[in-house]
């Protein structure tokens, strides 16, 4: 009998963390490394949010709180869903977790039985299939196409649904592609789900506020109210308010699911950090100017990166609607050899050679279930982005 759980054999380590670690090692050797691999805003948390946390400490808000979250935060979450998404939830139908990952884990742990299927469209956030596996389910991967801007199509969704399907995980704007769905595109998908009443929707709206131009954001339960009673709408403060380290995710959904998630969390971590929760109250209820300001900066960065990548030999990049990622194809680079002599057979070879020869860290598309691509995070300065993209251009120009 082995000591470690069999479930671990179904789970892979995070590729994004692996790339970041490799970049750190090269940097420690004295190499100049520009990292475009981390999905984290480079802005500091707004001062009013930090001040709210300091005030909470001074008030002595340092004790255990309710497992599902402090009442003021659950009230703020319910108000946010009403104000921004037109969704009516009671505070008791909302739950707070230690980041979005815990929300996902608790929801799937509370609902999956062995053999249950969860539909995940590729390219996907690296943790979706791994969390499904840890919770005993089977991730059913549905590939999207570059000609569809990496968006799940209703016909593909229909084909993937079986009697064992319990969830569809839906992420818009997407990590890693940045693709965001219009209301009409969402409606085509929700029309499919209406025909399959056993299928629930777990929608990851973490990048909701990072959409550009005249794009109007909508979420599935908002587009199709008939799905309200089988949708868990997840969000958080990490991306919109530059609060990644505060570790606050939240969700709202049917009471029976929220109560089950509450029970699991009560035996797992209990409530999230009390100080971080009070900071999140201010984030949701306080001034929202930061969002518009950061969105404008991100939009300019997106345009810079897409333009420079599309000027590179052998690369092709879509102009995404949201998030802070670009997902270029490097298919035309395959079969070539880098200036350093590495044969480029896969997107892993491409990103490895790019890191070692030019000092630019990106993440291979195969880590997100679909290649040959790579993910570029433009959550860093224009200066760093321009320099990194120039290095990518040089690397591609030297491929033979």
Coordinates of C-alpha atoms in Angstrom, one line a residue:
X1 CA 0.0 0.0 0.0
X2 CA 1.4 3.4 -1.0
X3 CA 1.5 6.2 1.4
X4 CA 0.3 9.0 -0.9
X5 CA -3.3 9.3 -2.1
X6 CA -4.1 7.8 -5.6
X7 CA -5.8 11.0 -6.5
X8 CA -2.4 12.8 -6.7
X9 CA -1.6 10.7 -9.8
X10 CA -4.3 12.5 -11.6
X11 CA -3.0 15.9 -10.9
X12 CA -0.2 17.9 -12.6
X13 CA 1.8 20.7 -10.9
X14 CA 0.9 24.2 -12.1
X15 CA 2.8 25.1 -15.3
X16 CA 2.5 28.8 -14.6
X17 CA 4.3 28.4 -11.2
X18 CA 6.9 26.2 -12.9
X19 CA 7.8 28.8 -15.5
X20 CA 7.9 31.5 -12.8
X21 CA 10.3 29.4 -10.8
X22 CA 12.6 28.7 -13.8
X23 CA 12.7 32.5 -14.4
X24 CA 13.6 33.1 -10.8
X25 CA 16.5 30.6 -11.0
X26 CA 17.9 32.2 -14.1
X27 CA 17.6 35.7 -12.5
X28 CA 19.4 34.4 -9.4
X29 CA 22.3 33.4 -11.8
X30 CA 22.6 37.1 -12.8
X31 CA 20.5 36.9 -16.0
X32 CA 18.2 39.8 -17.0
X33 CA 14.8 38.2 -17.1
X34 CA 11.5 39.8 -18.1
X35 CA 8.6 37.8 -16.8
X36 CA 5.4 37.9 -18.8
X37 CA 4.2 34.7 -17.1
X38 CA 2.4 35.9 -14.0
X39 CA -1.3 36.6 -13.9
X40 CA -1.2 39.4 -11.4
X41 CA -1.8 43.2 -11.8
X42 CA 1.4 45.1 -11.2
X43 CA -0.5 48.0 -9.6
X44 CA -0.6 48.5 -5.8
X45 CA -3.8 47.9 -3.9
X46 CA -5.7 51.3 -3.8
X47 CA -5.0 53.4 -0.6
X48 CA -8.6 53.5 0.5
X49 CA -8.7 49.7 0.6
X50 CA -5.4 49.5 2.6
X51 CA -6.7 52.1 5.0
X52 CA -9.9 50.0 5.6
X53 CA -7.7 47.1 6.5
X54 CA -5.7 49.2 8.9
X55 CA -8.9 50.6 10.5
X56 CA -10.1 47.0 10.9
X57 CA -7.0 46.1 12.8
X58 CA -7.3 49.1 15.0
X59 CA -10.9 48.2 15.8
X60 CA -9.8 44.8 16.9
X61 CA -11.5 42.9 14.0
X62 CA -8.9 40.1 14.4
X63 CA -11.1 37.3 15.7
X64 CA -12.6 34.3 14.0
X65 CA -15.5 35.2 11.7
X66 CA -18.3 33.2 10.3
X67 CA -17.2 30.4 8.0
X68 CA -19.1 31.8 5.0
X69 CA -17.8 35.4 5.5
X70 CA -18.5 38.4 7.7
X71 CA -22.0 39.8 7.3
X72 CA -20.9 43.2 5.9
X73 CA -19.0 41.5 3.2
X74 CA -21.8 39.2 2.2
X75 CA -24.1 42.2 2.1
X76 CA -21.6 44.0 -0.1
X77 CA -21.4 41.0 -2.4
X78 CA -25.2 40.8 -2.7
X79 CA -25.3 44.5 -3.5
X80 CA -22.5 44.2 -6.1
X81 CA -24.4 41.4 -7.9
X82 CA -27.6 43.5 -8.0
X83 CA -25.9 46.7 -9.0
X84 CA -23.5 45.4 -11.6
X85 CA -25.1 42.2 -12.9
X86 CA -28.8 42.5 -12.2
X87 CA -28.8 39.4 -10.1
X88 CA -30.8 39.2 -6.9
X89 CA -29.1 37.2 -4.1
X90 CA -29.7 37.3 -0.4
X91 CA -26.5 37.8 1.7
X92 CA -27.1 34.3 3.0
X93 CA -26.8 33.0 -0.6
X94 CA -23.3 34.4 -0.8
X95 CA -20.1 32.8 0.4
X96 CA -16.5 34.1 0.9
X97 CA -13.5 31.9 0.3
X98 CA -9.7 32.2 0.5
X99 CA -9.4 33.1 -3.1
X100 CA -11.3 31.9 -6.2
X101 CA -9.6 28.5 -6.0
X102 CA -11.2 27.6 -2.7
X103 CA -14.6 28.6 -4.1
X104 CA -14.1 26.3 -7.1
X105 CA -12.8 23.5 -4.9
X106 CA -15.6 23.7 -2.4
X107 CA -18.3 23.8 -5.1
X108 CA -17.0 20.7 -6.9
X109 CA -16.2 18.9 -3.7
X110 CA -19.8 19.5 -2.5
X111 CA -21.3 18.2 -5.7
X112 CA -19.2 15.7 -7.6
X113 CA -19.4 11.9 -7.3
X114 CA -17.0 9.5 -9.0
X115 CA -17.6 9.5 -12.7
X116 CA -19.4 12.8 -12.8
X117 CA -18.3 14.9 -15.8
X118 CA -17.3 18.6 -15.9
X119 CA -17.1 20.3 -19.2
X120 CA -14.1 22.7 -19.6
X121 CA -13.3 24.5 -22.8
X122 CA -9.7 24.7 -23.9
X123 CA -7.6 26.8 -23.6
X124 CA -8.5 26.8 -19.9
X125 CA -7.1 28.1 -16.7
X126 CA -4.6 25.4 -15.6
X127 CA -6.4 24.7 -12.3
X128 CA -9.8 23.8 -13.6
X129 CA -9.2 20.2 -14.7
X130 CA -6.9 19.5 -11.7
X131 CA -9.5 20.7 -9.2
X132 CA -12.1 18.5 -11.0
X133 CA -9.7 15.5 -10.7
X134 CA -9.0 16.1 -7.0
X135 CA -12.7 16.2 -6.3
X136 CA -13.2 12.9 -8.0
X137 CA -14.7 14.0 -11.3
X138 CA -13.7 13.7 -14.9
X139 CA -12.9 16.8 -16.8
X140 CA -14.2 16.7 -20.4
X141 CA -12.1 19.0 -22.5
X142 CA -13.7 20.7 -25.5
X143 CA -11.2 22.5 -27.7
X144 CA -12.1 25.8 -29.2
X145 CA -10.7 27.2 -32.5
X146 CA -8.5 30.2 -33.3
X147 CA -11.0 31.2 -36.0
X148 CA -13.7 31.4 -33.3
X149 CA -11.4 33.6 -31.2
X150 CA -11.0 30.7 -28.8
X151 CA -14.7 30.8 -27.8
X152 CA -16.8 27.8 -27.0
X153 CA -19.4 27.2 -29.7
X154 CA -22.9 26.0 -28.9
X155 CA -22.6 22.9 -31.3
X156 CA -19.4 21.8 -29.5
X157 CA -21.1 22.3 -26.1
X158 CA -24.1 20.2 -27.2
X159 CA -21.9 17.4 -28.4
X160 CA -19.9 17.3 -25.1
X161 CA -22.9 16.9 -22.8
X162 CA -23.7 13.4 -21.7
X163 CA -26.0 11.9 -18.9
X164 CA -23.0 12.1 -16.6
X165 CA -22.4 15.9 -17.1
X166 CA -22.9 17.8 -13.9
X167 CA -21.2 21.1 -14.5
X168 CA -19.9 23.4 -17.2
X169 CA -17.1 25.7 -16.1
X170 CA -17.3 29.0 -17.9
X171 CA -14.7 31.7 -17.8
X172 CA -15.2 35.1 -19.5
X173 CA -13.0 37.0 -20.0
X174 CA -10.7 34.0 -20.3
X175 CA -7.5 33.1 -18.7
X176 CA -5.4 32.5 -20.9
X177 CA -6.9 33.8 -24.2
X178 CA -8.6 37.0 -23.0
X179 CA -11.7 36.1 -25.0
X180 CA -14.9 37.5 -23.7
X181 CA -18.4 36.5 -24.8
X182 CA -21.0 39.0 -26.0
X183 CA -24.6 38.7 -24.8
X184 CA -25.6 37.0 -28.0
X185 CA -22.8 34.5 -27.8
X186 CA -23.7 33.7 -24.2
X187 CA -27.4 33.3 -25.2
X188 CA -26.5 30.7 -27.8
X189 CA -24.7 28.7 -25.1
X190 CA -27.4 29.1 -22.5
X191 CA -30.0 27.9 -25.0
X192 CA -28.1 24.7 -25.2
X193 CA -28.0 24.3 -21.4
X194 CA -31.8 24.9 -21.1
X195 CA -32.2 21.6 -23.0
X196 CA -30.1 19.7 -20.3
X197 CA -31.6 20.4 -16.9
X198 CA -29.1 18.2 -15.1
X199 CA -26.2 20.5 -16.0
X200 CA -25.1 23.3 -13.7
X201 CA -23.1 26.3 -14.6
X202 CA -20.0 27.4 -12.7
X203 CA -19.1 30.8 -14.1
X204 CA -15.7 32.3 -13.2
X205 CA -16.1 36.1 -13.6
X206 CA -12.8 37.0 -12.0
X207 CA -11.8 39.3 -14.9
X208 CA -15.3 40.9 -15.3
X209 CA -14.1 44.5 -15.0
X210 CA -11.2 44.1 -17.4
X211 CA -13.0 44.5 -20.8
X212 CA -12.1 47.0 -23.4
X213 CA -13.5 49.4 -25.9
X214 CA -17.3 49.3 -26.1
X215 CA -17.6 45.7 -24.9
X216 CA -20.5 45.2 -22.5
X217 CA -20.0 42.5 -19.9
X218 CA -22.7 40.0 -19.1
X219 CA -22.8 36.8 -17.0
X220 CA -24.8 33.6 -17.8
X221 CA -27.5 33.9 -15.1
X222 CA -28.0 37.5 -16.2
X223 CA -28.5 36.5 -19.8
X224 CA -30.7 33.5 -19.1
X225 CA -32.7 33.9 -15.8
X226 CA -34.0 30.3 -16.2
X227 CA -30.5 29.1 -15.3
X228 CA -30.4 31.1 -12.0
X229 CA -31.3 28.1 -9.8
X230 CA -28.4 26.0 -11.2
X231 CA -25.7 28.6 -11.6
X232 CA -22.9 29.4 -9.2
X233 CA -21.6 32.9 -10.1
X234 CA -18.0 33.3 -8.8
X235 CA -15.9 36.5 -8.6
X236 CA -13.3 38.1 -6.4
X237 CA -11.3 41.2 -5.7
X238 CA -7.9 40.0 -6.8
X239 CA -7.8 41.2 -10.5
X240 CA -10.2 44.2 -10.4
X241 CA -8.7 45.8 -7.3
X242 CA -5.1 44.5 -7.5
X243 CA -5.7 42.5 -4.3
X244 CA -4.1 39.1 -5.3
X245 CA -2.3 38.6 -2.0
X246 CA -5.3 39.4 0.1
X247 CA -6.9 36.1 -1.0
X248 CA -10.6 36.9 -1.2
X249 CA -12.9 35.1 -3.6
X250 CA -16.6 35.0 -3.4
X251 CA -19.7 33.5 -5.0
X252 CA -23.5 33.4 -4.9
X253 CA -25.8 30.6 -5.9
X254 CA -28.6 28.3 -4.8
X255 CA -28.9 28.0 -1.0
X256 CA -28.5 24.2 -1.0
X257 CA -25.1 24.5 -2.7
X258 CA -23.9 27.5 -0.6
X259 CA -24.8 25.6 2.6
X260 CA -22.9 22.5 1.4
X261 CA -19.9 24.7 0.5
X262 CA -20.1 26.3 4.0
X263 CA -20.0 22.9 5.6
X264 CA -16.9 21.8 3.7
X265 CA -15.1 25.1 4.4
X266 CA -16.0 24.8 8.1
X267 CA -13.9 21.6 8.1
X268 CA -11.2 22.9 5.9
X269 CA -10.1 26.5 6.6
X270 CA -13.1 28.1 8.3
X271 CA -13.5 31.8 7.5
X272 CA -11.1 33.8 5.3
X273 CA -8.8 36.3 6.9
X274 CA -10.9 38.8 8.8
X275 CA -8.7 41.8 7.9
X276 CA -8.8 40.9 4.2
X277 CA -12.6 40.7 4.4
X278 CA -12.9 44.2 5.7
X279 CA -10.6 45.4 3.0
X280 CA -12.9 43.7 0.5
X281 CA -15.9 45.4 1.9
X282 CA -14.3 48.7 1.1
X283 CA -13.3 47.5 -2.4
X284 CA -16.9 46.6 -3.3
X285 CA -18.6 49.5 -1.5
X286 CA -16.0 52.3 -1.9
X287 CA -15.0 54.5 -4.8
X288 CA -14.6 52.6 -8.1
X289 CA -12.3 55.0 -9.9
X290 CA -9.4 52.6 -9.8
X291 CA -11.1 50.2 -12.1
X292 CA -11.6 52.6 -14.9
X293 CA -8.1 54.0 -14.5
X294 CA -6.4 50.5 -14.5
X295 CA -8.7 49.3 -17.4
X296 CA -7.5 52.2 -19.6
X297 CA -3.8 51.3 -18.9
X298 CA -4.4 47.6 -19.5
X299 CA -6.1 48.4 -22.8
X300 CA -3.1 50.4 -24.0
X301 CA -0.8 47.6 -23.0
X302 CA -3.0 45.0 -24.9
X303 CA -2.8 47.1 -28.1
X304 CA 1.0 47.4 -27.8
X305 CA 1.6 43.7 -27.2
X306 CA -0.8 42.5 -30.0
X307 CA 0.8 44.9 -32.5
X308 CA 4.3 43.9 -31.7
X309 CA 3.6 40.2 -31.6
X310 CA 1.8 40.4 -35.0
X311 CA 5.0 42.1 -36.4
X312 CA 7.0 39.1 -35.3
X313 CA 7.9 36.4 -37.9
X314 CA 6.0 33.1 -37.5
X315 CA 3.5 34.5 -34.8
X316 CA -0.2 35.3 -35.0
X317 CA -2.1 37.0 -32.2
X318 CA -5.8 37.7 -31.8
X319 CA -6.9 41.0 -30.2
X320 CA -8.7 39.8 -27.1
X321 CA -11.7 41.6 -25.6
X322 CA -10.6 41.4 -22.0
X323 CA -8.4 40.1 -19.1
X324 CA -4.6 40.9 -19.4
X325 CA -3.5 38.1 -21.6
X326 CA -2.7 37.5 -25.2
X327 CA -2.5 34.0 -26.6
X328 CA -0.5 34.0 -29.8
X329 CA 0.0 31.0 -32.0
X330 CA 3.5 29.9 -32.7
X331 CA 2.5 27.1 -35.1
X332 CA 4.6 28.5 -38.0
X333 CA 7.7 28.4 -35.8
X334 CA 7.5 24.6 -35.3
X335 CA 10.1 22.6 -37.2
X336 CA 12.6 25.5 -37.1
X337 CA 15.8 25.8 -35.1
X338 CA 16.7 28.7 -32.7
X339 CA 19.9 30.7 -32.8
X340 CA 21.0 28.8 -29.8
X341 CA 20.6 25.5 -31.7
X342 CA 17.4 24.3 -30.1
X343 CA 15.0 22.4 -32.4
X344 CA 11.5 23.9 -32.0
X345 CA 9.1 20.9 -32.1
X346 CA 6.5 22.1 -29.6
X347 CA 5.3 25.2 -27.8
X348 CA 7.3 23.9 -24.8
X349 CA 10.5 24.1 -26.9
X350 CA 9.5 27.5 -28.1
X351 CA 9.0 29.0 -24.6
X352 CA 12.1 27.2 -23.1
X353 CA 14.4 28.5 -25.9
X354 CA 12.9 32.0 -25.6
X355 CA 13.6 32.1 -21.9
X356 CA 17.1 30.7 -22.1
X357 CA 18.2 32.7 -25.1
X358 CA 16.4 36.0 -24.8
X359 CA 15.4 36.0 -21.1
X360 CA 11.7 36.4 -21.7
X361 CA 9.4 34.2 -19.6
X362 CA 6.0 33.2 -21.1
X363 CA 3.8 30.1 -20.5
X364 CA 3.4 27.3 -23.1
X365 CA -0.1 26.9 -24.5
X366 CA -0.1 23.2 -23.9
X367 CA -0.3 23.9 -20.2
X368 CA -3.7 25.5 -20.9
X369 CA -4.8 22.4 -22.9
X370 CA -4.3 23.9 -26.3
X371 CA -1.3 24.7 -28.5
X372 CA 0.9 25.4 -30.2
X373 CA 0.5 28.7 -28.5
X374 CA 1.9 30.6 -25.5
X375 CA 0.4 33.0 -23.0
X376 CA 1.7 36.5 -22.6
X377 CA 0.6 38.4 -19.5
X378 CA 0.7 42.2 -20.1
X379 CA 0.3 43.0 -16.4
X380 CA 3.6 44.9 -16.3
X381 CA 4.9 48.3 -17.5
X382 CA 4.9 49.5 -21.1
X383 CA 8.6 49.7 -21.0
X384 CA 9.0 46.1 -19.9
X385 CA 6.4 45.0 -22.5
X386 CA 8.1 46.8 -25.4
X387 CA 11.5 45.4 -24.4
X388 CA 10.2 41.9 -24.0
X389 CA 8.3 42.0 -27.3
X390 CA 11.3 43.3 -29.1
X391 CA 13.2 40.3 -27.7
X392 CA 10.5 38.0 -28.9
X393 CA 10.7 39.6 -32.4
X394 CA 14.5 39.0 -32.4
X395 CA 14.1 35.4 -31.3
X396 CA 11.6 34.7 -34.1
X397 CA 13.7 36.5 -36.7
X398 CA 16.6 34.2 -35.9
X399 CA 14.6 31.0 -36.3
X400 CA 15.9 28.9 -39.2

